[in-house]
PDB file of C-alpha atoms in Angstrom:
ATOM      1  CA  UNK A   1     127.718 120.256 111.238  1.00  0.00           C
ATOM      2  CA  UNK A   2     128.275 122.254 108.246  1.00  0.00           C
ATOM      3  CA  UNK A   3     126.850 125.026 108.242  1.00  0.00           C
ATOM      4  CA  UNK A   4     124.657 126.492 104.560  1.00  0.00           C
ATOM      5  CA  UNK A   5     126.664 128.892 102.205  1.00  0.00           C
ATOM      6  CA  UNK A   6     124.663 131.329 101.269  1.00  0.00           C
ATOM      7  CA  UNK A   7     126.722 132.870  98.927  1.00  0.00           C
ATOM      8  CA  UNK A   8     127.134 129.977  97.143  1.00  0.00           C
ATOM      9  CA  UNK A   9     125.536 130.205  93.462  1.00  0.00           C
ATOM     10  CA  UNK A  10     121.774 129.784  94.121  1.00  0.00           C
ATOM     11  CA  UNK A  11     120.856 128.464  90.688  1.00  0.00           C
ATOM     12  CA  UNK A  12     121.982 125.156  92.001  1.00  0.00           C
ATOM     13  CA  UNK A  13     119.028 124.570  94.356  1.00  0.00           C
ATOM     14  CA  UNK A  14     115.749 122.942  93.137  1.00  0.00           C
ATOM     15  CA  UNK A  15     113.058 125.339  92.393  1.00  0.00           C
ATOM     16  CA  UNK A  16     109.507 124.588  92.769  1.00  0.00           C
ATOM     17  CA  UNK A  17     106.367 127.202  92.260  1.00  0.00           C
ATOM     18  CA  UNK A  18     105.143 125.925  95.499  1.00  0.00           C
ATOM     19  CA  UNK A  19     108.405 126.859  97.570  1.00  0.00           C
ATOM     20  CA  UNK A  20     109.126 129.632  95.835  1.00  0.00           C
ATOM     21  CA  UNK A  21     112.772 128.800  96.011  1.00  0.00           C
ATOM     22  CA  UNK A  22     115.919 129.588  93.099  1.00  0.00           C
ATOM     23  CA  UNK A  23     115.692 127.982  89.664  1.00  0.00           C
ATOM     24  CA  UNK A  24     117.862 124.827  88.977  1.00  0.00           C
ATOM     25  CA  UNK A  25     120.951 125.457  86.586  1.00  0.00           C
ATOM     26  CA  UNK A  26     119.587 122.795  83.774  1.00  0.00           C
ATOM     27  CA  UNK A  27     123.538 122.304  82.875  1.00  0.00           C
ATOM     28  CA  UNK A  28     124.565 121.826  86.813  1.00  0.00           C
ATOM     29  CA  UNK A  29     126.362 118.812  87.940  1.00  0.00           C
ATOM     30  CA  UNK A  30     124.519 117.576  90.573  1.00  0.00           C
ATOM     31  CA  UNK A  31     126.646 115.378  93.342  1.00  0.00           C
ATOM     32  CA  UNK A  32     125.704 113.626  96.361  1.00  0.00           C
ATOM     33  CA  UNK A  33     126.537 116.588  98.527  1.00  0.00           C
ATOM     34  CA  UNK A  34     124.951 119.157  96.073  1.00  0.00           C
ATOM     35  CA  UNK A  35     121.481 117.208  96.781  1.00  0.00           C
ATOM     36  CA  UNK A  36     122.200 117.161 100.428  1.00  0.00           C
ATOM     37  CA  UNK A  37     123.048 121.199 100.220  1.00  0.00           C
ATOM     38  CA  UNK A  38     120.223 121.675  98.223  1.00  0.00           C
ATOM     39  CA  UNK A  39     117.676 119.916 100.430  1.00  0.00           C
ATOM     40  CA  UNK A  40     118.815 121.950 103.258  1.00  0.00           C
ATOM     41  CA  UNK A  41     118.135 125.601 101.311  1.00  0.00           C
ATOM     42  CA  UNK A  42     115.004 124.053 100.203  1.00  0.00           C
ATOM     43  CA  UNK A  43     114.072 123.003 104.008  1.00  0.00           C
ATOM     44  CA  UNK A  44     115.000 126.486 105.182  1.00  0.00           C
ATOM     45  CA  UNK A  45     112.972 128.218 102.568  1.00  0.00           C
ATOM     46  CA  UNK A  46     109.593 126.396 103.322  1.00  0.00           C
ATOM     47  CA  UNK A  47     110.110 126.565 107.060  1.00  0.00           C
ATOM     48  CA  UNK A  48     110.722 130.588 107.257  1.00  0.00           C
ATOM     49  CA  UNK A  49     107.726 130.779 105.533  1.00  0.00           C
ATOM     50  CA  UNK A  50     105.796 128.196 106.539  1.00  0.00           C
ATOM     51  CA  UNK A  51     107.551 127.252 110.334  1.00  0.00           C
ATOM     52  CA  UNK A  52     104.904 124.457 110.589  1.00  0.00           C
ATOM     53  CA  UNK A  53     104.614 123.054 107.452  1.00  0.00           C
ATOM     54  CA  UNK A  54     106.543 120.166 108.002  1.00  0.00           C
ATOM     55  CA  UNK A  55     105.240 119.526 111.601  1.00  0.00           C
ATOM     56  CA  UNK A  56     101.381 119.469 109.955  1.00  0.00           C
ATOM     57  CA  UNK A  57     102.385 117.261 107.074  1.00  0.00           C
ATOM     58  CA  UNK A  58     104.252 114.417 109.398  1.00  0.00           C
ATOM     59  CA  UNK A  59     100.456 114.117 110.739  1.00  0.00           C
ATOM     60  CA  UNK A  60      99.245 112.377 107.796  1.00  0.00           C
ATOM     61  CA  UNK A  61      98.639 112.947 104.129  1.00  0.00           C
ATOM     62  CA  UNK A  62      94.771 113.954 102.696  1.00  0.00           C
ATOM     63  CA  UNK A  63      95.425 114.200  98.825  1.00  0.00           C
ATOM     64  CA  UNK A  64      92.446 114.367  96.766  1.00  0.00           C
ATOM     65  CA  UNK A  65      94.417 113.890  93.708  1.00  0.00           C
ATOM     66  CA  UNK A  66      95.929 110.739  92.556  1.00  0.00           C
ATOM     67  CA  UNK A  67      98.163 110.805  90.023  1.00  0.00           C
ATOM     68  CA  UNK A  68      99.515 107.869  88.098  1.00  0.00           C
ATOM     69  CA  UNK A  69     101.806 109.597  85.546  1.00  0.00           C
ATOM     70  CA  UNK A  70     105.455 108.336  83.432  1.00  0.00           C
ATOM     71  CA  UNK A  71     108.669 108.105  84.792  1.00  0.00           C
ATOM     72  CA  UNK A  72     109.761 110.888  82.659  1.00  0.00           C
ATOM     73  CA  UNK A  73     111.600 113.195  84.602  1.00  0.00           C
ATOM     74  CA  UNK A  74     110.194 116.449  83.035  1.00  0.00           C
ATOM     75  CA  UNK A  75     106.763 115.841  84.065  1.00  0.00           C
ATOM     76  CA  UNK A  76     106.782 116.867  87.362  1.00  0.00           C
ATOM     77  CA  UNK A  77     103.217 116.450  88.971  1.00  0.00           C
ATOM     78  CA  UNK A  78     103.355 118.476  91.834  1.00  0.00           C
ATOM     79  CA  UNK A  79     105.403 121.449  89.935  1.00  0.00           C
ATOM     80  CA  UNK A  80     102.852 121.277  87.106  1.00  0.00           C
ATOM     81  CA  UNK A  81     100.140 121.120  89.038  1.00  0.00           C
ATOM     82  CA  UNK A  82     100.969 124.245  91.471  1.00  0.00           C
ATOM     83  CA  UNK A  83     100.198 121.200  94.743  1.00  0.00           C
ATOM     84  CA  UNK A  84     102.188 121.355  97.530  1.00  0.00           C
ATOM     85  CA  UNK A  85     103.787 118.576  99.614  1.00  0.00           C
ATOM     86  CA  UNK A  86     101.178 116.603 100.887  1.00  0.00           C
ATOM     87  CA  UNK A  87      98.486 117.185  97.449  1.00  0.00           C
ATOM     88  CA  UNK A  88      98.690 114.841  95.389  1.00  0.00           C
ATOM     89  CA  UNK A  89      99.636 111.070  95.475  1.00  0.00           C
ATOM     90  CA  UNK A  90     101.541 109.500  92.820  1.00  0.00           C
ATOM     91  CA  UNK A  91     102.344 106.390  90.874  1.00  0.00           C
ATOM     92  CA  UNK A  92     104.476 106.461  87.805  1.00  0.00           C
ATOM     93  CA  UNK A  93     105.888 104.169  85.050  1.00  0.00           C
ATOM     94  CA  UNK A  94     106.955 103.929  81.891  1.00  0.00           C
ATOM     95  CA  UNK A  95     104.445 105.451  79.589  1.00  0.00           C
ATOM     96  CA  UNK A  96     101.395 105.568  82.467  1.00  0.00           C
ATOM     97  CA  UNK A  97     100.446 102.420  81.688  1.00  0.00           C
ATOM     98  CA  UNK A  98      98.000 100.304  83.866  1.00  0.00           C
ATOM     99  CA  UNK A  99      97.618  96.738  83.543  1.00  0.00           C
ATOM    100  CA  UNK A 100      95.463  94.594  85.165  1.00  0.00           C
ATOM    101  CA  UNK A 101      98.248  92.035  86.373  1.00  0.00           C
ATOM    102  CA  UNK A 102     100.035  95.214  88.124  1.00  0.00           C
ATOM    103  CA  UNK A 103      99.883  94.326  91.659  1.00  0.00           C
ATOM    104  CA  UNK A 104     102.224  97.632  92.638  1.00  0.00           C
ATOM    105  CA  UNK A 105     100.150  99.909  90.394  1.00  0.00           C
ATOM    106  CA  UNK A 106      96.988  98.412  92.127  1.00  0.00           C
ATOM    107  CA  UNK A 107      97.805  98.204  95.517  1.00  0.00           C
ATOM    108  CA  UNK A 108      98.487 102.079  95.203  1.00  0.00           C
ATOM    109  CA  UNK A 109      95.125 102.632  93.625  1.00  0.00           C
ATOM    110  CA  UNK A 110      93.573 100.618  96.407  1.00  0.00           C
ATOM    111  CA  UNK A 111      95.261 102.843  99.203  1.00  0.00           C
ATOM    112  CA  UNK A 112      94.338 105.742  97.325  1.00  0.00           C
ATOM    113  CA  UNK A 113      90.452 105.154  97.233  1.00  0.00           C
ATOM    114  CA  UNK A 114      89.645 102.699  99.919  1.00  0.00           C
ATOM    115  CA  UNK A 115      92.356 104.785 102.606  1.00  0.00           C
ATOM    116  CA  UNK A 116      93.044 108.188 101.765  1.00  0.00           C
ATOM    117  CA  UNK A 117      89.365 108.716  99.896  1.00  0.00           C
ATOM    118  CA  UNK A 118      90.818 110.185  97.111  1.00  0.00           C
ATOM    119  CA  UNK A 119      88.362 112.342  94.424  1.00  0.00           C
ATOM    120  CA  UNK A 120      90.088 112.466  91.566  1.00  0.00           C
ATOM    121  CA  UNK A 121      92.285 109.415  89.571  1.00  0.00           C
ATOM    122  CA  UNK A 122      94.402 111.553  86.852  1.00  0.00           C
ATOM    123  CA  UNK A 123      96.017 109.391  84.161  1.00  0.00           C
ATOM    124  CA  UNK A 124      98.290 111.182  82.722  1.00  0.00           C
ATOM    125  CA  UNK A 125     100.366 110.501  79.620  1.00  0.00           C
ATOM    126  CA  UNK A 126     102.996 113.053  77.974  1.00  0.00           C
ATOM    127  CA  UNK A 127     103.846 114.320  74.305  1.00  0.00           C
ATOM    128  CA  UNK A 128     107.246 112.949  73.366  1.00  0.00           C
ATOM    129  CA  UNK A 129     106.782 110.031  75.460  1.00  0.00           C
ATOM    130  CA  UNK A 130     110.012 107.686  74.589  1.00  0.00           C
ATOM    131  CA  UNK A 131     108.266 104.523  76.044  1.00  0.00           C
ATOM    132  CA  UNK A 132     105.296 105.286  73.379  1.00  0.00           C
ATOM    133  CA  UNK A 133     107.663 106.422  70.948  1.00  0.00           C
ATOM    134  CA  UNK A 134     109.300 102.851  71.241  1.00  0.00           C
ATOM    135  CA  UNK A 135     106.226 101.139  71.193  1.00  0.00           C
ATOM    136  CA  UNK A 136     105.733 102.211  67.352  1.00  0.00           C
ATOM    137  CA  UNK A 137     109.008 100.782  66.248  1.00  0.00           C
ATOM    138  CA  UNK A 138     109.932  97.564  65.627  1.00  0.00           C
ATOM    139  CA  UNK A 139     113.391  97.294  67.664  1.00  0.00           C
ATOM    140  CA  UNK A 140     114.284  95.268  70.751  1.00  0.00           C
ATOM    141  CA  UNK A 141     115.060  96.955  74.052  1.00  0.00           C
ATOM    142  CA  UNK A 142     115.468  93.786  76.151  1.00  0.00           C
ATOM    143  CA  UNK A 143     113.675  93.452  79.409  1.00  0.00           C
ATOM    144  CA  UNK A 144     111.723  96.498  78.967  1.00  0.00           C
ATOM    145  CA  UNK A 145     110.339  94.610  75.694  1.00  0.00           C
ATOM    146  CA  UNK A 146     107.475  92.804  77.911  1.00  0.00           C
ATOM    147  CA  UNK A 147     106.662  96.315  79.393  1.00  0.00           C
ATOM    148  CA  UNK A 148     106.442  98.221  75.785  1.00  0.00           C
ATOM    149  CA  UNK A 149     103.944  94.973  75.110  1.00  0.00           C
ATOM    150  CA  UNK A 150     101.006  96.798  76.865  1.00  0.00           C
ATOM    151  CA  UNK A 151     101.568  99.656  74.499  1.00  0.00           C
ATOM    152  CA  UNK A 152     102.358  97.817  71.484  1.00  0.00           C
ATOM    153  CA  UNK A 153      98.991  96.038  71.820  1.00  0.00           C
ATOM    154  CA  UNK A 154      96.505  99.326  72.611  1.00  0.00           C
ATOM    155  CA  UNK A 155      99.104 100.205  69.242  1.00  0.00           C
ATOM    156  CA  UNK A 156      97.493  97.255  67.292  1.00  0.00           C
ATOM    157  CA  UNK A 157      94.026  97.706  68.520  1.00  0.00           C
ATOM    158  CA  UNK A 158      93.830 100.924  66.735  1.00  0.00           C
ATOM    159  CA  UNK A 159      96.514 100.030  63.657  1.00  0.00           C
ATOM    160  CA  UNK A 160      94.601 101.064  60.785  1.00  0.00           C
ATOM    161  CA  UNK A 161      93.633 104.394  61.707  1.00  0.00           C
ATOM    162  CA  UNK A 162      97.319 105.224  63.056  1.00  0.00           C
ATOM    163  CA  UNK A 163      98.739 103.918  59.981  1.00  0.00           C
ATOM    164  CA  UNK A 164      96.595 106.755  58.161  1.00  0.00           C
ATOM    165  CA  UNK A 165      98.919 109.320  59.844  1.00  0.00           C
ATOM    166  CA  UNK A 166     101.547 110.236  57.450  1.00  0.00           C
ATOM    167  CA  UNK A 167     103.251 112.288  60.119  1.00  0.00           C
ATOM    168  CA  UNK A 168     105.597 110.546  62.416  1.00  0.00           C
ATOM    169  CA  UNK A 169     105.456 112.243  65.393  1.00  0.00           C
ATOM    170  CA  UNK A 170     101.643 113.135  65.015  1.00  0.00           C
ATOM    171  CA  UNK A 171     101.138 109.355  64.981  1.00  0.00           C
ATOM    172  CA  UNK A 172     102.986 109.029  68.228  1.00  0.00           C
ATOM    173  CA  UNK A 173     101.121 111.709  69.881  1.00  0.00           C
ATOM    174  CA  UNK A 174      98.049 109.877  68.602  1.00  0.00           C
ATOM    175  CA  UNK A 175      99.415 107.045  70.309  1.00  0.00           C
ATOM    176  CA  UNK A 176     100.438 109.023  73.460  1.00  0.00           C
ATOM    177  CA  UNK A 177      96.285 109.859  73.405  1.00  0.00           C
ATOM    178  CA  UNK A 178      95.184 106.252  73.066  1.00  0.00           C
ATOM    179  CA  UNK A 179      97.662 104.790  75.655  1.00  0.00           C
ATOM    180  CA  UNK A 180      96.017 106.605  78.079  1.00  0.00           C
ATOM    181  CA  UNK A 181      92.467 106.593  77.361  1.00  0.00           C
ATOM    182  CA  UNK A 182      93.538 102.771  77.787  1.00  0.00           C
ATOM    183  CA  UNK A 183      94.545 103.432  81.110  1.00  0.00           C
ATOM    184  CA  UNK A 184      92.138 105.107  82.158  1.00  0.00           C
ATOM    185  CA  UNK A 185      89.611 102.255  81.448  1.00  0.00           C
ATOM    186  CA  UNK A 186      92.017  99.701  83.122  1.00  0.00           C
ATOM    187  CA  UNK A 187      91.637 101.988  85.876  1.00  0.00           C
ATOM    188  CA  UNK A 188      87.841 102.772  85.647  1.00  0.00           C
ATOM    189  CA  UNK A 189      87.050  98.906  84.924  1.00  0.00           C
ATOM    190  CA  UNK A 190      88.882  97.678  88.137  1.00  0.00           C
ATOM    191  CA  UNK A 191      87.445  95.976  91.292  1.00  0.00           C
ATOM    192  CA  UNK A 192      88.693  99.220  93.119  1.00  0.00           C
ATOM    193  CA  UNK A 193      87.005 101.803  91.504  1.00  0.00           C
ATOM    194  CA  UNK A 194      83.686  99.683  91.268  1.00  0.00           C
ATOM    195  CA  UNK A 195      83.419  98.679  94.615  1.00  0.00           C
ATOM    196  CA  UNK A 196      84.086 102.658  95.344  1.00  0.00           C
ATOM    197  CA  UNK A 197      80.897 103.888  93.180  1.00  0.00           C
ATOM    198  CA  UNK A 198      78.975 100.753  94.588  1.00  0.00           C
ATOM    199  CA  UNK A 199      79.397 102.169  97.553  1.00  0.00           C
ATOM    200  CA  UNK A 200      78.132 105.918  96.848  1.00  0.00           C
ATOM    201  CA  UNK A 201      82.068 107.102  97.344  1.00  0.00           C
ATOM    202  CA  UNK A 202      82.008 110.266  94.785  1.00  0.00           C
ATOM    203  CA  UNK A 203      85.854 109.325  92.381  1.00  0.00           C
ATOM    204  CA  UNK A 204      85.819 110.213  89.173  1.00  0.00           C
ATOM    205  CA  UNK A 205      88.893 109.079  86.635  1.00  0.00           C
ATOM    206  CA  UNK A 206      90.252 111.575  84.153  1.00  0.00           C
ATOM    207  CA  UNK A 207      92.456 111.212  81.033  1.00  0.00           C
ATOM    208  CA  UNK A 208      94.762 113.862  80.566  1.00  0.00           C
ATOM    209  CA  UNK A 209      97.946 114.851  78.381  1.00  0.00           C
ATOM    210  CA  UNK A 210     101.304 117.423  79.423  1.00  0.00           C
ATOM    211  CA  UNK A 211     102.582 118.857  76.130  1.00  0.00           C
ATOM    212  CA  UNK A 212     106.335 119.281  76.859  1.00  0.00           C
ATOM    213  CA  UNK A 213     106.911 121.878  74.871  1.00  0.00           C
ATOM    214  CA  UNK A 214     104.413 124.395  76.123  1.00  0.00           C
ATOM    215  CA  UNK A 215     104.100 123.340  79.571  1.00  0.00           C
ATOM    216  CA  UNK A 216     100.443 122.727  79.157  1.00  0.00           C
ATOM    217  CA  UNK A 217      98.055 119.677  80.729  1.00  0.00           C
ATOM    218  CA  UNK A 218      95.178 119.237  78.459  1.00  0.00           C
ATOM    219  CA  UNK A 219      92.285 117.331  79.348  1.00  0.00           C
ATOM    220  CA  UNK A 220      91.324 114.242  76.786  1.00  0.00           C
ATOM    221  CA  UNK A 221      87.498 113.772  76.739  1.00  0.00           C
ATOM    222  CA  UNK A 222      87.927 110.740  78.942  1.00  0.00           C
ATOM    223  CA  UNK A 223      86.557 111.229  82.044  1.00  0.00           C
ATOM    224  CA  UNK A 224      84.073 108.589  83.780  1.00  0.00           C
ATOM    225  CA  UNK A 225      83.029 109.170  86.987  1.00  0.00           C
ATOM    226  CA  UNK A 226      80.335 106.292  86.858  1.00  0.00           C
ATOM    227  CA  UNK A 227      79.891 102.793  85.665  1.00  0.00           C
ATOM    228  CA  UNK A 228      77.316 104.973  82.807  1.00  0.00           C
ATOM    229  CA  UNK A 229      79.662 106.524  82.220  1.00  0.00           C
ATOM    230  CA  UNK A 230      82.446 103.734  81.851  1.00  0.00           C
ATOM    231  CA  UNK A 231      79.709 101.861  79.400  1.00  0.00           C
ATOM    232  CA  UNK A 232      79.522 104.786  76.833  1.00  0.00           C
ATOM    233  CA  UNK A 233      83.657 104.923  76.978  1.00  0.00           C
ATOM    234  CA  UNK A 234      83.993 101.584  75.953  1.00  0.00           C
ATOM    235  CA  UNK A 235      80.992 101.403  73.177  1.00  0.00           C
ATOM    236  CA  UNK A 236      83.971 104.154  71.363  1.00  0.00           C
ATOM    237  CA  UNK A 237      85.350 102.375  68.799  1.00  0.00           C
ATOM    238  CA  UNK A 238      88.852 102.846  67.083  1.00  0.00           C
ATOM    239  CA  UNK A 239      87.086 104.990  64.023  1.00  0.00           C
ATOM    240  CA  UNK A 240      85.076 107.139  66.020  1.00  0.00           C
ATOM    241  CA  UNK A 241      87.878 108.364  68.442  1.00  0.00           C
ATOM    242  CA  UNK A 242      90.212 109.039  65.582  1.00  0.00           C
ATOM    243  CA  UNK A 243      87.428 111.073  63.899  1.00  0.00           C
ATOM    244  CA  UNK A 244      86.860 113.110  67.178  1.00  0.00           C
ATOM    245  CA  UNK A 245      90.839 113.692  67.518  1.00  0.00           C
ATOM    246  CA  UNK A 246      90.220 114.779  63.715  1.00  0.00           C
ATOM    247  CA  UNK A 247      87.510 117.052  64.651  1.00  0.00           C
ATOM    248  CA  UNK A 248      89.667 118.620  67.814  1.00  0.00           C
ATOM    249  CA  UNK A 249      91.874 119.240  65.463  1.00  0.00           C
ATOM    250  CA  UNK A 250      90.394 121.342  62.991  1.00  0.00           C
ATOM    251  CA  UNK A 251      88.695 123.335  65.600  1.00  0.00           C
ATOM    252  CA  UNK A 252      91.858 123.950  67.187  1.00  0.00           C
ATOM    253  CA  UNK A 253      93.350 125.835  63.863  1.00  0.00           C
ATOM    254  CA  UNK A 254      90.173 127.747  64.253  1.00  0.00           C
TER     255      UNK A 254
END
């Protein structure tokens, strides 16, 4: 078996704040066997710190985060989030959306509350979000069309107020924002987390946004941990969340 260069360039291997290992060389070409290598230094790294990490984790898996995020490759959750292997459980997509006829999103939200008892359901959407960003045009993509269709219609929902922002990207931030609030009620309005809060089982579902640019998660305002709170969500209408992102907005500048 081969054995691990060490003096090989170390800005090839994977870094994560968790593992504490070297930073990845953003311009690297990354081959089969440059994965494999890298693996192996990241192994080695956790287990001479750790020497029974992976022993405990092969055990089972008690998250109380899950985490239904974008495919986006910058948005790492468990890098952003400071969680370990084992933390947080994870669906993603294009754009964080959650439909009601998505038996894979579902069936992952059912294993997440009824099995692993999870506490909290993050939705989390992202600025510069190319699935939302597509959404607001009018161009054809092909299949992923009938995916962008769940966006395009939370887009229409709320057209008159996003049509009052001038600025391009803004709007699609705005868009970003209201994508996933819409998510969040899919989530908060399913069988799942009903029969969970029926049954006393403490889950709350939060809304939340990663700005790219500054590395930041901020929450969103929508967080419903009951069906009380689920009711007041959904008396919001279009004018009076745009006001409120007005009225973030100004005190931000502050």
């Amino acid at each position: 078996m081969e054995e691990d260069d060490d003096s090989d360039d170390d800005a090839c291997c994977p870094r994560s704040p968790v593992t504490l290992g070297p930073s990845p060389s953003i311009g690297h070409e990354h081959g089969l066997a440059r994965l494999l290598k890298n693996n192996r230094k990241w192994s080695k790294a956790i287990r001479e710190r750790q020497p029974d990490f992976f022993e405990k984790g092969s055990k089972g898996q008690q998250p109380k985060v899950f985490w239904i995020g974008c495919s986006d490759s910058r948005v790492p959750e468990n890098e952003l989030l400071q969680l370990a292997p084992g933390e947080v459980f994870t669906h993603r997509n294009i754009a964080n959306v959650v439909v009601s006829t998505d038996l894979n999103c579902l069936s992952v939200l059912q294993y997440a509350v009824d099995v692993l008892k999870v506490e909290h359901v993050v939705v989390c959407g992202h600025y510069g979000c190319g699935g939302v960003a597509a959404a607001l045009g009018d161009q054809s993509y092909g299949l992923i069309d009938h995916w962008l269709a769940n966006i395009k219609e939370v887009k229409h929902q709320h057209l008159l107020n996003l049509e009052k922002i001038r600025d391009q990207e803004d709007r699609c931030r705005a868009l970003v924002e209201i994508n996933c609030r819409n998510s969040v009620l899919t989530v908060a309005k399913s069988p799942i987390i009903r029969a969970a809060w029926e049954r006393g089982q403490s889950i709350e579902v939060i809304g939340m946004v990663y700005d790219i640019q500054r590395g930041l998660l901020s929450e969103l305002g929508y967080h419903v941990s009951n069906a009380d709170d689920l009711a007041c969500h959904l008396k919001v209408n279009s004018n009076e969340l745009f006001e409120a992102r007005k009225e973030c907005a100004e005190l931000q500048k502050l």
